[in-house]
Coordinates of C-alpha atoms in Angstrom, one line a residue:
M299 CA 148.1 137.0 150.9
Y300 CA 146.4 137.2 147.5
H301 CA 148.0 138.6 144.3
L302 CA 146.2 139.3 141.0
G303 CA 148.1 139.3 137.7
I304 CA 146.3 140.6 134.6
D305 CA 147.8 139.8 131.1
I306 CA 146.3 142.0 128.4
G307 CA 147.6 140.6 125.1
S308 CA 146.9 141.6 121.4
T309 CA 143.8 139.3 121.2
T310 CA 143.1 138.0 124.7
I311 CA 142.9 139.0 128.3
K312 CA 144.0 136.6 131.1
M313 CA 143.8 136.8 134.8
A314 CA 145.4 134.7 137.6
L315 CA 144.7 135.1 141.3
V316 CA 147.3 133.4 143.4
E317 CA 147.7 132.9 147.1
E318 CA 151.0 132.6 149.0
R319 CA 151.0 130.5 152.2
A320 CA 153.8 129.4 154.5
G321 CA 154.9 125.9 153.5
N322 CA 157.5 123.9 151.7
R323 CA 155.7 122.4 148.7
Q324 CA 154.7 124.1 145.5
Q325 CA 151.3 123.5 144.0
E326 CA 152.0 125.0 140.6
G327 CA 155.5 123.7 140.0
E328 CA 157.8 120.9 140.8
S329 CA 160.2 122.5 143.2
S330 CA 160.0 122.1 147.0
E331 CA 162.9 124.5 147.8
A332 CA 160.8 127.7 148.3
E333 CA 159.7 128.9 151.7
T334 CA 156.1 129.6 150.5
Q335 CA 153.4 127.7 148.9
V336 CA 151.9 129.2 145.7
L337 CA 148.3 128.2 145.0
V338 CA 146.4 129.4 141.9
V339 CA 143.0 130.3 143.3
A340 CA 141.2 131.5 140.1
T341 CA 141.9 132.1 136.4
G342 CA 140.1 133.8 133.5
Y343 CA 140.7 133.7 129.8
R344 CA 138.8 135.3 126.9
R345 CA 139.2 137.2 123.6
H346 CA 138.7 140.9 124.3
N347 CA 137.8 141.9 120.7
A348 CA 139.8 145.2 121.1
E349 CA 137.8 146.1 124.2
P350 CA 140.0 144.9 127.1
L351 CA 138.3 146.9 129.8
K352 CA 134.9 145.6 128.9
A353 CA 136.2 142.0 128.9
G354 CA 138.0 142.6 132.1
K355 CA 134.9 144.0 133.8
E356 CA 133.1 140.7 133.0
M357 CA 136.0 138.5 134.0
I358 CA 136.8 140.1 137.3
Q359 CA 133.4 139.2 138.6
T360 CA 134.1 135.6 138.1
V361 CA 137.6 135.8 139.7
L362 CA 136.2 137.6 142.8
Q363 CA 133.4 135.1 143.1
A364 CA 136.1 132.3 143.2
L365 CA 137.9 134.3 145.9
E366 CA 134.8 134.5 148.1
K367 CA 134.4 130.7 147.8
H368 CA 138.1 130.1 148.6
A369 CA 138.6 132.5 151.5
T370 CA 137.9 131.4 155.0
P371 CA 134.3 132.4 155.8
A372 CA 135.2 133.9 159.1
A373 CA 138.1 135.9 157.8
P374 CA 137.8 139.7 157.9
P375 CA 137.4 141.6 154.6
E376 CA 141.0 142.9 154.9
D377 CA 142.3 139.3 154.5
R378 CA 140.7 139.3 151.0
C379 CA 142.8 142.2 149.9
M380 CA 145.3 141.7 147.1
T381 CA 148.2 143.2 145.2
V382 CA 147.5 143.9 141.5
A383 CA 149.7 144.3 138.5
I384 CA 149.3 144.2 134.7
T385 CA 151.4 142.7 131.9
G386 CA 151.0 142.0 128.1
S387 CA 151.7 143.5 124.8
V388 CA 148.6 145.9 125.1
G389 CA 148.8 146.1 128.9
M390 CA 151.2 149.1 129.3
G391 CA 148.8 151.8 128.2
Y392 CA 146.0 150.4 130.4
A393 CA 148.3 150.1 133.4
Q394 CA 149.2 153.8 133.0
S395 CA 145.6 154.9 132.6
L396 CA 144.5 152.9 135.6
G397 CA 147.5 154.0 137.7
M398 CA 148.8 150.5 138.2
T399 CA 152.2 148.8 138.0
F400 CA 153.2 147.2 134.7
Q401 CA 155.5 144.1 134.5
Q402 CA 157.2 143.1 131.3
E403 CA 155.7 139.8 130.2
V404 CA 159.0 138.0 129.5
I405 CA 160.3 138.9 132.9
A406 CA 157.0 137.7 134.4
A407 CA 157.2 134.3 132.7
A408 CA 160.8 133.9 133.8
E409 CA 159.8 134.6 137.4
V410 CA 157.5 131.6 137.4
V411 CA 160.3 129.3 136.2
K412 CA 162.9 130.7 138.6
R413 CA 160.7 130.3 141.6
L414 CA 158.8 127.1 140.8
Y415 CA 160.7 125.1 138.2
K416 CA 164.4 124.9 139.1
D417 CA 165.4 122.3 136.5
V418 CA 164.2 124.1 133.4
H419 CA 166.9 125.1 130.8
C420 CA 164.6 126.8 128.3
L421 CA 161.2 128.4 128.3
V422 CA 159.3 128.5 125.0
D423 CA 156.2 130.8 124.9
I424 CA 154.0 131.2 121.8
G425 CA 151.4 133.9 122.1
G426 CA 148.9 135.5 119.7
E427 CA 151.4 137.7 117.9
D428 CA 154.7 137.0 119.5
S429 CA 157.0 134.1 120.5
K430 CA 159.8 134.0 123.1
M431 CA 162.6 131.8 124.3
I432 CA 164.3 132.3 127.7
F433 CA 167.5 130.4 128.5
F434 CA 168.3 129.7 132.1
E435 CA 171.9 128.9 133.2
D436 CA 173.1 128.5 136.8
G437 CA 174.7 131.7 138.1
C438 CA 173.7 133.7 135.0
V439 CA 170.9 136.2 134.3
P440 CA 168.3 134.6 132.1
E441 CA 168.8 135.3 128.4
M442 CA 165.6 136.4 126.7
R443 CA 164.8 136.3 123.0
M444 CA 161.7 137.5 121.2
N445 CA 160.5 137.5 117.6
G446 CA 160.6 140.8 115.9
N447 CA 157.7 142.3 113.9
C448 CA 157.1 139.1 111.9
A449 CA 154.1 137.1 113.0
G450 CA 155.5 133.8 111.6
G451 CA 155.6 131.2 114.3
T452 CA 152.8 132.7 116.4
G453 CA 149.2 132.2 117.2
A454 CA 148.1 134.7 114.6
F455 CA 149.9 132.6 112.0
I456 CA 147.9 129.5 113.2
D457 CA 144.6 131.5 113.1
Q458 CA 145.3 132.6 109.5
T459 CA 145.8 129.0 108.4
A460 CA 142.5 128.0 110.1
T461 CA 140.7 130.7 108.1
L462 CA 142.2 129.5 104.8
L463 CA 141.1 126.0 105.5
G464 CA 137.6 127.2 106.5
V465 CA 137.8 125.6 110.0
E466 CA 137.9 126.9 113.6
T467 CA 141.3 127.2 115.2
G468 CA 140.4 124.6 117.8
D469 CA 139.7 122.0 115.0
L470 CA 143.3 122.1 113.8
N471 CA 144.5 119.8 116.5
A472 CA 142.1 117.0 115.5
L473 CA 143.0 117.5 111.9
A474 CA 146.8 117.4 112.5
A475 CA 146.5 114.3 114.6
K476 CA 145.3 112.4 111.5
A477 CA 147.9 113.7 109.0
E478 CA 149.9 111.3 106.9
H479 CA 152.4 113.7 105.2
I480 CA 154.2 116.9 106.0
Y481 CA 154.7 119.5 103.2
P482 CA 157.0 122.5 103.3
I483 CA 155.3 125.8 104.2
A484 CA 157.1 129.2 104.5
S485 CA 156.3 130.3 108.0
R486 CA 158.5 133.4 108.1
C487 CA 155.7 135.6 106.7
G488 CA 151.9 135.3 106.6
V489 CA 151.8 136.6 103.0
F490 CA 154.2 133.9 101.7
S491 CA 152.5 131.1 103.8
K492 CA 149.1 131.9 102.2
T493 CA 150.6 131.3 98.8
D494 CA 152.1 127.9 99.9
I495 CA 148.9 126.8 101.6
Q496 CA 146.7 127.8 98.7
N497 CA 149.0 125.9 96.4
L498 CA 148.5 122.8 98.6
I499 CA 144.7 123.4 98.6
S500 CA 144.7 123.6 94.8
R501 CA 146.6 120.3 94.6
S502 CA 143.8 118.7 96.7
V503 CA 146.1 118.0 99.7
S504 CA 144.0 117.0 102.7
K505 CA 143.2 119.5 105.4
E506 CA 144.8 117.0 107.9
D507 CA 148.1 117.2 106.1
I508 CA 148.0 121.0 105.7
A509 CA 147.2 121.5 109.4
A510 CA 150.1 119.3 110.4
S511 CA 152.4 121.0 107.9
M512 CA 151.5 124.4 109.3
L513 CA 152.2 123.2 112.9
N514 CA 155.6 121.8 111.8
A515 CA 156.4 125.2 110.0
V516 CA 155.5 127.1 113.2
S517 CA 157.8 124.9 115.2
M518 CA 160.7 125.2 112.8
Q519 CA 160.2 129.0 112.7
V520 CA 160.3 129.2 116.5
V521 CA 163.5 127.1 116.7
S522 CA 165.3 128.8 113.9
A523 CA 164.4 132.4 114.7
L524 CA 164.9 132.2 118.5
A525 CA 167.4 129.5 119.2
R526 CA 169.8 131.0 116.6
G527 CA 172.4 128.3 117.1
T528 CA 172.1 127.9 120.9
D529 CA 171.7 124.3 122.0
V530 CA 168.4 123.6 123.6
H531 CA 168.5 120.8 126.1
P532 CA 166.1 119.4 128.7
K533 CA 164.1 120.4 130.4
I534 CA 162.0 122.8 128.3
F535 CA 159.0 124.6 129.7
L536 CA 156.1 125.3 127.3
C537 CA 153.6 128.0 127.8
G538 CA 151.1 130.1 125.8
G539 CA 147.6 129.5 124.5
P540 CA 148.6 127.5 121.3
F541 CA 150.4 124.9 123.5
A542 CA 147.4 124.8 125.8
Y543 CA 144.7 124.3 123.1
I544 CA 146.7 122.5 120.3
P545 CA 148.7 119.6 121.8
E546 CA 149.8 118.5 118.4
L547 CA 151.9 121.7 118.2
R548 CA 153.9 120.4 121.2
K549 CA 154.7 117.2 119.3
H550 CA 156.0 119.0 116.3
L551 CA 158.2 121.3 118.5
L552 CA 159.7 118.3 120.3
R553 CA 160.4 116.7 117.0
A554 CA 162.1 119.8 115.7
L555 CA 164.2 119.9 118.9
E556 CA 164.8 116.1 118.8
M557 CA 163.4 115.6 122.2
K558 CA 160.9 113.3 124.0
E559 CA 157.7 114.0 125.9
D560 CA 159.6 113.5 129.2
D561 CA 162.0 116.3 128.2
C562 CA 159.3 119.0 128.5
I563 CA 157.1 120.5 131.2
V564 CA 153.6 121.7 130.3
P565 CA 152.1 123.3 133.4
A566 CA 148.5 123.0 134.3
H567 CA 147.9 126.7 133.7
T568 CA 150.2 127.1 130.7
Q569 CA 148.2 129.9 129.1
F570 CA 148.3 131.9 132.3
I571 CA 152.1 131.8 133.0
P572 CA 152.8 135.6 132.4
A573 CA 149.7 136.4 134.5
I574 CA 150.9 134.2 137.3
G575 CA 154.4 135.6 137.1
T576 CA 153.0 139.1 137.2
A577 CA 151.1 138.3 140.4
L578 CA 154.3 136.9 142.0
L579 CA 156.2 140.0 141.0
S580 CA 153.6 142.2 142.5
A581 CA 153.9 140.3 145.8
A582 CA 157.7 140.6 145.7
S583 CA 157.6 144.3 145.1
Q584 CA 155.1 144.8 148.0
E585 CA 152.5 146.7 145.9
R586 CA 149.7 148.5 147.6
L587 CA 146.7 146.3 148.6
Y588 CA 143.4 146.6 146.8
T589 CA 140.0 145.6 148.3
A590 CA 137.6 143.6 146.2
D591 CA 135.5 146.7 145.6
E592 CA 138.6 148.7 144.5
V593 CA 139.5 145.9 142.0
R594 CA 135.9 146.1 140.6
A595 CA 136.2 149.9 140.3
L596 CA 139.4 149.5 138.2
F597 CA 137.2 148.0 135.4
S598 CA 134.2 150.3 135.9
D599 CA 132.7 152.5 133.2
R600 CA 134.4 155.6 134.5
H601 CA 137.8 154.1 133.4
S602 CA 136.6 153.1 129.9
T603 CA 136.6 156.6 128.4
V604 CA 139.8 158.0 127.0
S605 CA 141.0 161.4 126.0
P606 CA 140.9 162.2 122.3
L607 CA 143.6 160.5 120.4
A608 CA 146.4 162.2 118.5
G609 CA 146.9 161.2 114.9
T610 CA 143.3 160.6 114.0
L611 CA 141.8 161.0 110.5
P612 CA 138.6 162.7 109.3
P613 CA 135.4 160.6 109.8
L614 CA 134.4 158.8 106.6
F615 CA 130.7 160.0 106.9
D616 CA 129.3 162.7 109.1
S617 CA 126.3 160.7 110.1
E618 CA 124.1 157.7 109.2
E619 CA 122.0 160.1 107.1
H620 CA 125.0 161.3 105.2
Y621 CA 126.0 157.7 104.4
S622 CA 122.4 156.8 103.3
N623 CA 122.2 159.8 101.0
W624 CA 125.7 159.1 99.6
L625 CA 124.8 155.4 98.8
A626 CA 121.5 156.4 97.2
E627 CA 123.3 158.9 94.9
K628 CA 125.7 156.1 93.8
Q629 CA 122.9 153.7 93.1
L630 CA 121.1 156.2 90.9
K631 CA 124.1 157.6 89.0
Y632 CA 125.7 154.3 88.2
R633 CA 122.5 152.6 87.1
H634 CA 122.3 149.9 89.7
H635 CA 118.6 149.5 88.9
A636 CA 119.4 148.8 85.3
I637 CA 121.9 146.0 86.1
A638 CA 120.7 144.3 89.3
S639 CA 118.4 141.3 89.0
T640 CA 114.7 142.0 89.4
L641 CA 114.0 138.9 91.5
A642 CA 115.5 137.8 94.8
P643 CA 117.7 136.1 95.7
S644 CA 119.8 135.8 92.6
A645 CA 117.8 135.2 89.5
H646 CA 114.7 136.1 87.4
V647 CA 113.1 133.8 84.9
P648 CA 113.9 135.2 81.4
D649 CA 111.7 135.1 78.3
T650 CA 112.9 131.9 76.5
N651 CA 112.8 133.9 73.2
H652 CA 115.5 136.2 74.5
K653 CA 119.2 135.5 74.1
L654 CA 121.4 135.2 77.2
Y655 CA 125.1 135.6 77.7
L656 CA 127.3 133.8 80.2
G657 CA 130.4 135.2 81.9
V658 CA 132.7 133.5 84.4
D659 CA 135.7 134.7 86.4
S660 CA 137.7 131.7 87.5
G661 CA 140.0 133.0 90.2
S662 CA 142.7 131.1 92.2
T663 CA 140.3 130.7 95.2
T664 CA 136.8 131.6 94.0
T665 CA 134.6 131.2 90.9
K666 CA 132.2 134.0 89.9
L667 CA 129.4 133.4 87.3
V668 CA 126.9 135.8 85.8
L669 CA 124.2 135.4 83.2
I670 CA 122.8 138.6 81.5
D671 CA 120.1 139.3 79.0
E672 CA 120.4 141.5 75.9
T673 CA 119.9 144.7 77.9
G674 CA 122.8 143.9 80.3
Q675 CA 120.5 143.1 83.2
L676 CA 121.6 140.3 85.5
V677 CA 119.6 137.1 85.1
F678 CA 121.6 134.9 87.5
T679 CA 124.7 135.3 89.7
D680 CA 126.8 132.8 91.6
Y681 CA 129.8 133.2 93.8
S682 CA 131.5 130.1 95.3
Y683 CA 134.9 128.9 96.6
N684 CA 136.9 126.6 94.4
N685 CA 138.2 124.3 97.2
G686 CA 141.1 123.4 94.9
N687 CA 139.0 122.4 91.9
S688 CA 138.0 125.2 89.5
L689 CA 136.4 122.8 87.0
Q690 CA 134.1 121.3 89.7
A691 CA 133.3 124.8 91.0
F692 CA 132.1 126.0 87.6
H693 CA 130.2 122.8 86.9
S694 CA 128.4 123.2 90.3
A695 CA 127.6 126.8 89.5
L696 CA 126.1 125.8 86.1
Q697 CA 123.9 123.2 87.9
R698 CA 122.7 125.8 90.4
M699 CA 121.9 128.1 87.5
S700 CA 119.9 125.4 85.7
A701 CA 118.0 124.5 88.9
C702 CA 117.1 128.2 89.4
I703 CA 116.0 129.3 85.9
G704 CA 115.5 126.0 84.0
H705 CA 117.3 124.1 81.3
D706 CA 115.4 125.5 78.2
I707 CA 117.4 128.7 77.7
D708 CA 119.4 130.0 74.8
I709 CA 122.9 131.0 75.8
A710 CA 124.0 132.9 72.7
G711 CA 127.5 133.6 73.9
S712 CA 130.0 132.7 76.7
C713 CA 133.3 134.1 77.9
S714 CA 135.8 133.3 80.7
T715 CA 138.6 135.2 82.4
G716 CA 140.9 134.8 85.4
Y717 CA 143.2 132.1 86.7
G718 CA 141.2 129.3 85.0
E719 CA 140.3 131.1 81.9
Q720 CA 141.8 128.7 79.3
L721 CA 141.0 125.6 81.3
L722 CA 137.2 126.4 81.5
K723 CA 137.2 127.7 77.9
T724 CA 138.6 124.4 76.7
A725 CA 136.8 122.0 79.0
F726 CA 133.3 123.6 78.5
R727 CA 133.7 124.9 75.0
L728 CA 133.1 128.5 75.9
D729 CA 133.2 131.0 73.0
Y730 CA 135.7 133.5 74.2
G731 CA 138.4 134.0 76.8
I732 CA 139.9 137.4 77.7
V733 CA 142.4 138.6 80.2
E734 CA 141.2 140.0 83.6
T735 CA 142.1 143.6 82.9
M736 CA 140.0 143.6 79.7
A737 CA 137.1 142.0 81.6
H738 CA 137.2 144.6 84.4
F739 CA 137.7 147.5 81.9
T740 CA 134.7 146.3 79.9
A741 CA 132.5 146.3 82.9
A742 CA 133.7 149.7 84.1
R743 CA 133.1 151.3 80.7
H744 CA 129.5 150.0 80.7
L745 CA 128.9 151.8 84.0
Q746 CA 131.0 154.9 83.2
P747 CA 131.7 155.4 79.4
D748 CA 134.3 158.0 80.0
V749 CA 136.1 156.1 82.8
S750 CA 139.7 157.3 83.4
F751 CA 140.9 154.9 86.1
V752 CA 139.7 151.4 87.2
L753 CA 140.8 150.0 90.5
D754 CA 140.0 146.3 91.2
I755 CA 140.9 145.0 94.7
G756 CA 140.2 141.4 95.5
G757 CA 141.1 139.2 98.4
Q758 CA 144.8 139.0 97.7
D759 CA 145.4 140.9 94.5
M760 CA 145.0 144.4 93.1
K761 CA 144.8 145.7 89.6
A762 CA 144.9 149.3 88.6
I763 CA 144.0 150.3 85.0
F764 CA 144.9 153.8 83.7
V765 CA 142.7 154.8 80.7
E766 CA 143.3 157.5 78.2
N767 CA 141.0 158.4 75.3
G768 CA 138.9 155.3 75.8
S769 CA 141.9 152.9 75.7
I770 CA 144.1 151.2 78.3
R771 CA 147.3 153.2 78.7
R772 CA 148.9 151.5 81.7
I773 CA 148.3 148.6 84.1
E774 CA 149.7 148.1 87.6
I775 CA 149.3 145.0 89.8
N776 CA 150.5 144.2 93.3
E777 CA 153.3 141.6 93.8
A778 CA 153.9 139.6 97.0
C779 CA 152.3 142.1 99.5
S780 CA 148.6 141.6 100.3
S781 CA 148.4 144.6 102.6
G782 CA 146.1 146.6 100.3
C783 CA 143.7 143.8 99.6
G784 CA 140.5 142.4 101.1
S785 CA 142.2 139.6 103.1
F786 CA 144.1 142.4 104.9
I787 CA 140.8 143.6 106.4
M788 CA 139.3 140.2 106.7
T789 CA 142.2 138.9 108.8
F790 CA 142.1 141.7 111.3
A791 CA 138.3 141.7 111.5
K792 CA 138.5 138.0 112.5
Q793 CA 141.3 138.7 115.0
L794 CA 139.2 141.3 116.6
G795 CA 136.1 139.0 116.7
Y796 CA 133.9 140.5 114.0
D797 CA 132.7 139.4 110.6
V798 CA 133.7 141.5 107.6
G799 CA 130.2 143.0 107.1
E800 CA 129.9 144.1 110.7
F801 CA 133.4 145.5 110.6
A802 CA 132.7 147.5 107.5
R803 CA 129.5 148.9 108.9
M804 CA 131.3 150.0 112.1
A805 CA 133.9 151.8 110.0
T806 CA 131.4 154.0 108.1
L807 CA 130.2 155.7 111.3
A808 CA 133.5 155.9 113.2
R809 CA 134.0 159.3 114.8
H810 CA 137.8 159.2 115.2
P811 CA 139.4 156.9 112.6
Y812 CA 142.8 155.8 113.8
D813 CA 145.7 156.5 111.5
L814 CA 147.3 153.0 111.0
G815 CA 149.7 154.3 108.3
T816 CA 150.9 152.3 105.3
R817 CA 152.3 149.0 106.6
C818 CA 152.2 145.4 105.5
T819 CA 149.9 142.9 107.2
V820 CA 152.6 141.6 109.5
F821 CA 153.9 144.9 110.7
M822 CA 150.3 146.2 111.1
N823 CA 149.9 143.9 114.1
S824 CA 152.1 146.2 116.2
K825 CA 150.3 149.3 115.0
V826 CA 146.9 147.9 116.0
K827 CA 148.3 147.0 119.4
Q828 CA 149.5 150.5 119.8
A829 CA 146.1 151.8 118.9
M830 CA 144.5 149.6 121.6
R831 CA 147.1 150.7 124.1
E832 CA 146.1 154.3 123.4
G833 CA 142.4 153.5 123.9
A834 CA 141.2 153.5 120.3
Q835 CA 137.7 152.0 119.9
V836 CA 137.0 149.1 117.5
D837 CA 135.1 151.3 115.1
D838 CA 138.0 153.7 114.9
I839 CA 140.4 150.9 114.1
A840 CA 138.0 149.5 111.5
A841 CA 137.9 152.9 109.8
G842 CA 141.7 153.2 110.0
F843 CA 141.9 149.9 108.0
S844 CA 139.8 151.4 105.3
Y845 CA 142.1 154.4 105.0
S846 CA 145.2 152.1 105.2
V847 CA 144.0 149.9 102.3
I848 CA 143.8 152.9 100.0
K849 CA 147.0 154.4 101.3
N850 CA 148.9 151.2 100.6
C851 CA 147.4 151.1 97.1
L852 CA 148.1 154.7 96.2
Y853 CA 151.5 155.2 97.8
K854 CA 153.1 151.7 98.0
V855 CA 151.7 149.9 94.9
L856 CA 151.0 152.7 92.5
K857 CA 153.6 155.2 93.9
L858 CA 151.5 158.1 92.7
Q859 CA 153.2 161.5 92.5
S860 CA 149.9 163.3 91.7
F861 CA 146.2 162.3 91.9
D862 CA 145.8 163.9 88.5
Q863 CA 147.1 160.7 87.1
L864 CA 143.8 159.1 88.0
G865 CA 141.7 161.5 86.0
E866 CA 138.2 162.6 87.0
H867 CA 136.2 159.4 86.5
I868 CA 137.2 156.6 88.9
M869 CA 135.5 153.2 89.0
V870 CA 136.1 150.6 91.7
Q871 CA 135.5 146.9 91.6
G872 CA 136.3 143.7 93.5
G873 CA 134.9 142.3 96.7
T874 CA 136.8 144.7 98.9
F875 CA 134.6 147.5 97.6
R876 CA 131.5 145.9 99.0
N877 CA 132.9 147.7 102.1
H878 CA 131.7 151.2 101.3
S879 CA 134.0 152.7 103.9
V880 CA 136.9 151.8 101.6
V881 CA 135.2 153.5 98.7
R882 CA 134.7 156.6 100.8
A883 CA 138.3 156.6 102.0
L884 CA 139.5 156.6 98.3
E885 CA 137.3 159.6 97.7
L886 CA 138.5 161.6 100.7
L887 CA 142.2 160.8 100.0
T888 CA 142.1 161.7 96.3
G889 CA 139.4 164.4 96.3
R890 CA 137.6 162.6 93.5
E891 CA 134.3 160.8 93.2
A892 CA 134.5 157.0 92.9
G893 CA 131.7 154.9 91.3
F894 CA 130.8 151.3 91.7
G895 CA 128.3 148.7 90.4
P896 CA 125.7 146.8 92.4
V897 CA 127.8 143.7 92.6
P898 CA 131.5 144.9 92.7
E899 CA 132.8 141.4 93.5
L900 CA 131.3 140.0 90.2
M901 CA 132.4 142.7 87.8
G902 CA 135.1 140.5 86.2
A903 CA 132.4 137.9 85.3
Y904 CA 130.0 140.7 84.3
G905 CA 132.6 142.2 81.9
C906 CA 133.0 138.7 80.3
A907 CA 129.3 138.5 79.8
L908 CA 129.2 141.9 78.2
Y909 CA 132.1 141.0 75.9
A910 CA 130.2 137.9 74.8
L911 CA 127.1 140.1 74.2
R912 CA 128.9 142.6 72.1
T913 CA 131.2 140.2 70.2
G914 CA 128.6 137.5 69.4

């Protein structure tokens, strides 16, 4: 008898096809007490990129091919029938839409231990966005504990660290294995951990030490959040993708629990344990049998359409033509042609008799440099990551500038702003240094002389400038929360398998933007899972993020009582607004037009260059 378990998680879909035979030895586990033999015939694992049915359709072909090879050639087709059940954090909605049985994933994982691993005291499972501990005591119902809405101590937390380090998640294991020191990192929240990790990067701590420190933080978070004072003693059973693909994580967890390698069990199919347990539960409950053709039909195109979702928002653009016309109007009205460089890719050779003005925005993670002529036109632009050394980043940018336009130029004035303002001004003898808000305000007024409100959203920070009668009246900035910033979208785009540019483009043409509300990055994970359970498409989720960024800004950071506070002339800046769907979301939510320059991510540096031009 065959049994198929399907585990649809927040980021991946897993399948396990198992066979039960009469016998007295287990293949998957250590126990020999059961009356049947459990054999894992086939497995499948892949990221579904918010399209579980599409991924499942591809995966089921591989699983059924393995079944054909495994089954006795002379066996009749009915002997290849199977029970089927679904589990996972996103699985419930799909189980309902497909008319199939759903099994809770913690119960499914516990079933594997109860049937196949009789000497286990504690199961530890780390998934993409959740973590679990299950305690087994003789004669007692297993005690199950899960993390709440916090993603600390989960695979998503590990993925975020890889992104910050600029490496693939799979590379973290090799890095951590070479570490020499462990540093404290706050793993309870992705927002706080980013600050700790960026501080380590700025201190030139090696990637090896940061990777190991993060794995140590994950382990400590799992133990402190889930054990909660309960003694954990051998044997422990480890499952989940992070344990399968990052063996160094296992070492740090054992160290946190003060245990040895012999005290734990890491099964051969550790990332498929909930799927295997779901298959076993479907067998025990005597589910209906499906033929191979019926299983294929479960993932056919006729099941991939869903009814219109409740709680959707208006489309950002009515059509691609609407978007193109909107963008053309912005470029004309806000003089993109009078600012942008005339030569690709980032420079034109100026007349050596003309004076040039240099502006630099030295942020905590990036350095932006612009060179303009006397008309305010861009002569050269440069955008690079600091990698913990803002001085070197600026020096390298200057070298690239010289290589591009030559050394024999007259820089009549220079100005810096940002995190490294004073450092660069002193080290390179720049003429001026101004605060970021003044830099952004100067750039905004150049594009819109009667600007009433300037909103700058970067990767992890946000600045709002309220203007009255040509002067700054009030300034608001975000504090610890990064939910209304660019990294908010970047993190989820990566989790769903898309680059930021592609994600932004999808959002502009979404037909039914999903209302994700105003939530922080951590809590948004559960909202996205809900959207996928309800059948939301990736483009609708992408558009939902664009709305959410602006809602977080307007309602959580600025706490606006009326949009009249913004005035009638809004300018937006920062790398987040390269995503035109975010600009459009601001317009639709406020009922006001928003303008932006040709290089919104460079407007702080551009404002510095303009300041040097007008002051010198």
